[in-house]
Amino acid sequence: MTPDWKAISARLQKRNQDSYSYRNEMLHVLEDSLSFDGYCCTVVNPTTLTSVGAITEESIDAIHHDLLAYEYEGNETNSYKNLIKAPVKVGRLSDHFGSNASRRYEDILKPNLFSDELRAPLMVHNKCYGFLTLFRKAGEAGPVFFSDEDIVLLQKLGPIMGEALQAYYHALLVEEAGKNSIGNGVIILNKSMQIQSMNEAGVTYLNILREAEHTTETLSLPKPIQAISARLLAGEKNAPPVIIPLMNSSHIIASASFLYNASETTPHIAISLNNASPREMSFHLMDAYALTYREQQIVLECLTGAPSKEIASNLNISYYTVQDHFKIIFQKVGVTSRNELIWELFSKHHQ
């Protein structure tokens, strides 16, 4: 009997208050229908696609840093950036063996005895809220690969998990921003992502992020910090900051930059961590509600108090198009008036 994945997901959502527990249980349920030897299930910021928290199986955790580096360097087989735009949103690595062999397979997975990889972006409303990556190890008889049935299963599961992760992401973002302010945290890493120094606020943020990943390992570097560091090392010098929503804590905004020292030729990585401001929260909240660029433009016009005719003139669209956009915006945000819309997206976060 084929499992009802939508019902299973709904049941797990009801039982688990945070996405970490939801993802952990979903992976255990998935094992009954799909064989895999390793996994990484990541929540990502829907705007930047940067990891804001990952669950990794132990053997994958040991190579997670290397996998991140290849992901952000570009031109990799089945990169999530490309899978999100692909008509079939599941990628099987073994389909590309041969002339188009993946560098991460040859350099990382194969030496660690992994013979195949299956990837699925977890998406809803054309927005990606997570990545699900599964791995198979070679057996005594040789390589073991994922089947076509496995691909079909992840095609069904991707949107279901995407909807759940969107709900968790949104639920965290709508909590009051700016509470329990810690201050500006700074963590200095070397290019191998080893911690060199940090200030007191940096220690606090580091402990919060480790707690969110359910780890007490004092030498571990939280996955979101690994991700933004990997993007910087891959050449994304203008990569935008990422907001990390955390249960029972303020939302953290994190960014990475190179720190140069006149006496050293190799720069360090400076991680800046701070509480997300109400303005930053509002923009990310609009993303969490999956508002399109045009819908966000209309919301910002609405914030100025402009009537629909003025909004239409400012955006060079018709009055009726503005009204149609408002109907869709109200449905997405769950409000019935402009006043409620402004309260939900802005005012309640500026108290």
JSON list of N, CA and C in Angstrom, two decimals, residues 72 227-239 256-259 268-271:
[
{"chain": "A", "resi": 72, "resn": "TYR", "atom": "N", "xyz": [28.83, 25.56, -3.96]},
{"chain": "A", "resi": 72, "resn": "TYR", "atom": "CA", "xyz": [28.85, 27.00, -4.22]},
{"chain": "A", "resi": 72, "resn": "TYR", "atom": "C", "xyz": [29.91, 27.41, -5.24]},
{"chain": "A", "resi": 227, "resn": "ALA", "atom": "N", "xyz": [27.79, 27.39, 5.66]},
{"chain": "A", "resi": 227, "resn": "ALA", "atom": "CA", "xyz": [27.23, 27.72, 4.35]},
{"chain": "A", "resi": 227, "resn": "ALA", "atom": "C", "xyz": [27.65, 29.11, 3.87]},
{"chain": "A", "resi": 228, "resn": "ILE", "atom": "N", "xyz": [27.52, 30.13, 4.74]},
{"chain": "A", "resi": 228, "resn": "ILE", "atom": "CA", "xyz": [27.87, 31.48, 4.29]},
{"chain": "A", "resi": 228, "resn": "ILE", "atom": "C", "xyz": [29.38, 31.60, 4.09]},
{"chain": "A", "resi": 229, "resn": "SER", "atom": "N", "xyz": [30.17, 30.84, 4.84]},
{"chain": "A", "resi": 229, "resn": "SER", "atom": "CA", "xyz": [31.62, 30.85, 4.65]},
{"chain": "A", "resi": 229, "resn": "SER", "atom": "C", "xyz": [31.99, 30.19, 3.33]},
{"chain": "A", "resi": 230, "resn": "ALA", "atom": "N", "xyz": [31.31, 29.08, 3.02]},
{"chain": "A", "resi": 230, "resn": "ALA", "atom": "CA", "xyz": [31.58, 28.38, 1.76]},
{"chain": "A", "resi": 230, "resn": "ALA", "atom": "C", "xyz": [31.23, 29.25, 0.56]},
{"chain": "A", "resi": 231, "resn": "ARG", "atom": "N", "xyz": [30.15, 30.01, 0.66]},
{"chain": "A", "resi": 231, "resn": "ARG", "atom": "CA", "xyz": [29.77, 30.91, -0.43]},
{"chain": "A", "resi": 231, "resn": "ARG", "atom": "C", "xyz": [30.83, 31.99, -0.63]},
{"chain": "A", "resi": 232, "resn": "LEU", "atom": "N", "xyz": [31.35, 32.51, 0.47]},
{"chain": "A", "resi": 232, "resn": "LEU", "atom": "CA", "xyz": [32.39, 33.53, 0.38]},
{"chain": "A", "resi": 232, "resn": "LEU", "atom": "C", "xyz": [33.65, 32.95, -0.26]},
{"chain": "A", "resi": 233, "resn": "LEU", "atom": "N", "xyz": [34.06, 31.78, 0.18]},
{"chain": "A", "resi": 233, "resn": "LEU", "atom": "CA", "xyz": [35.26, 31.15, -0.35]},
{"chain": "A", "resi": 233, "resn": "LEU", "atom": "C", "xyz": [35.10, 30.76, -1.82]},
{"chain": "A", "resi": 234, "resn": "ALA", "atom": "N", "xyz": [33.84, 30.54, -2.24]},
{"chain": "A", "resi": 234, "resn": "ALA", "atom": "CA", "xyz": [33.58, 30.18, -3.63]},
{"chain": "A", "resi": 234, "resn": "ALA", "atom": "C", "xyz": [33.56, 31.39, -4.55]},
{"chain": "A", "resi": 235, "resn": "GLY", "atom": "N", "xyz": [33.72, 32.59, -3.97]},
{"chain": "A", "resi": 235, "resn": "GLY", "atom": "CA", "xyz": [33.81, 33.78, -4.79]},
{"chain": "A", "resi": 235, "resn": "GLY", "atom": "C", "xyz": [32.60, 34.67, -4.76]},
{"chain": "A", "resi": 236, "resn": "GLU", "atom": "N", "xyz": [31.57, 34.33, -3.95]},
{"chain": "A", "resi": 236, "resn": "GLU", "atom": "CA", "xyz": [30.37, 35.17, -3.86]},
{"chain": "A", "resi": 236, "resn": "GLU", "atom": "C", "xyz": [30.61, 36.30, -2.87]},
{"chain": "A", "resi": 237, "resn": "LYS", "atom": "N", "xyz": [31.42, 37.27, -3.26]},
{"chain": "A", "resi": 237, "resn": "LYS", "atom": "CA", "xyz": [31.80, 38.35, -2.36]},
{"chain": "A", "resi": 237, "resn": "LYS", "atom": "C", "xyz": [30.63, 39.26, -2.02]},
{"chain": "A", "resi": 238, "resn": "ASN", "atom": "N", "xyz": [29.62, 39.30, -2.89]},
{"chain": "A", "resi": 238, "resn": "ASN", "atom": "CA", "xyz": [28.46, 40.16, -2.64]},
{"chain": "A", "resi": 238, "resn": "ASN", "atom": "C", "xyz": [27.23, 39.37, -2.22]},
{"chain": "A", "resi": 239, "resn": "ALA", "atom": "N", "xyz": [27.45, 38.16, -1.71]},
{"chain": "A", "resi": 239, "resn": "ALA", "atom": "CA", "xyz": [26.33, 37.34, -1.26]},
{"chain": "A", "resi": 239, "resn": "ALA", "atom": "C", "xyz": [25.58, 38.07, -0.14]},
{"chain": "A", "resi": 256, "resn": "ALA", "atom": "N", "xyz": [29.18, 37.10, 6.00]},
{"chain": "A", "resi": 256, "resn": "ALA", "atom": "CA", "xyz": [30.59, 36.72, 6.01]},
{"chain": "A", "resi": 256, "resn": "ALA", "atom": "C", "xyz": [31.38, 37.65, 5.10]},
{"chain": "A", "resi": 257, "resn": "SER", "atom": "N", "xyz": [32.59, 37.98, 5.51]},
{"chain": "A", "resi": 257, "resn": "SER", "atom": "CA", "xyz": [33.48, 38.81, 4.69]},
{"chain": "A", "resi": 257, "resn": "SER", "atom": "C", "xyz": [34.92, 38.42, 4.99]},
{"chain": "A", "resi": 258, "resn": "PHE", "atom": "N", "xyz": [35.82, 38.79, 4.08]},
{"chain": "A", "resi": 258, "resn": "PHE", "atom": "CA", "xyz": [37.23, 38.51, 4.31]},
{"chain": "A", "resi": 258, "resn": "PHE", "atom": "C", "xyz": [37.82, 39.57, 5.24]},
{"chain": "A", "resi": 259, "resn": "LEU", "atom": "N", "xyz": [38.72, 39.14, 6.10]},
{"chain": "A", "resi": 259, "resn": "LEU", "atom": "CA", "xyz": [39.42, 40.03, 7.02]},
{"chain": "A", "resi": 259, "resn": "LEU", "atom": "C", "xyz": [40.91, 39.95, 6.69]},
{"chain": "A", "resi": 268, "resn": "HIS", "atom": "N", "xyz": [41.54, 35.97, 6.74]},
{"chain": "A", "resi": 268, "resn": "HIS", "atom": "CA", "xyz": [40.64, 35.20, 7.58]},
{"chain": "A", "resi": 268, "resn": "HIS", "atom": "C", "xyz": [39.20, 35.50, 7.15]},
{"chain": "A", "resi": 269, "resn": "ILE", "atom": "N", "xyz": [38.27, 34.76, 7.71]},
{"chain": "A", "resi": 269, "resn": "ILE", "atom": "CA", "xyz": [36.85, 34.97, 7.45]},
{"chain": "A", "resi": 269, "resn": "ILE", "atom": "C", "xyz": [36.22, 35.59, 8.69]},
{"chain": "A", "resi": 270, "resn": "ALA", "atom": "N", "xyz": [35.57, 36.73, 8.53]},
{"chain": "A", "resi": 270, "resn": "ALA", "atom": "CA", "xyz": [34.89, 37.39, 9.64]},
{"chain": "A", "resi": 270, "resn": "ALA", "atom": "C", "xyz": [33.39, 37.13, 9.51]},
{"chain": "A", "resi": 271, "resn": "ILE", "atom": "N", "xyz": [32.82, 36.47, 10.50]},
{"chain": "A", "resi": 271, "resn": "ILE", "atom": "CA", "xyz": [31.38, 36.22, 10.55]},
{"chain": "A", "resi": 271, "resn": "ILE", "atom": "C", "xyz": [30.74, 37.25, 11.46]}
]
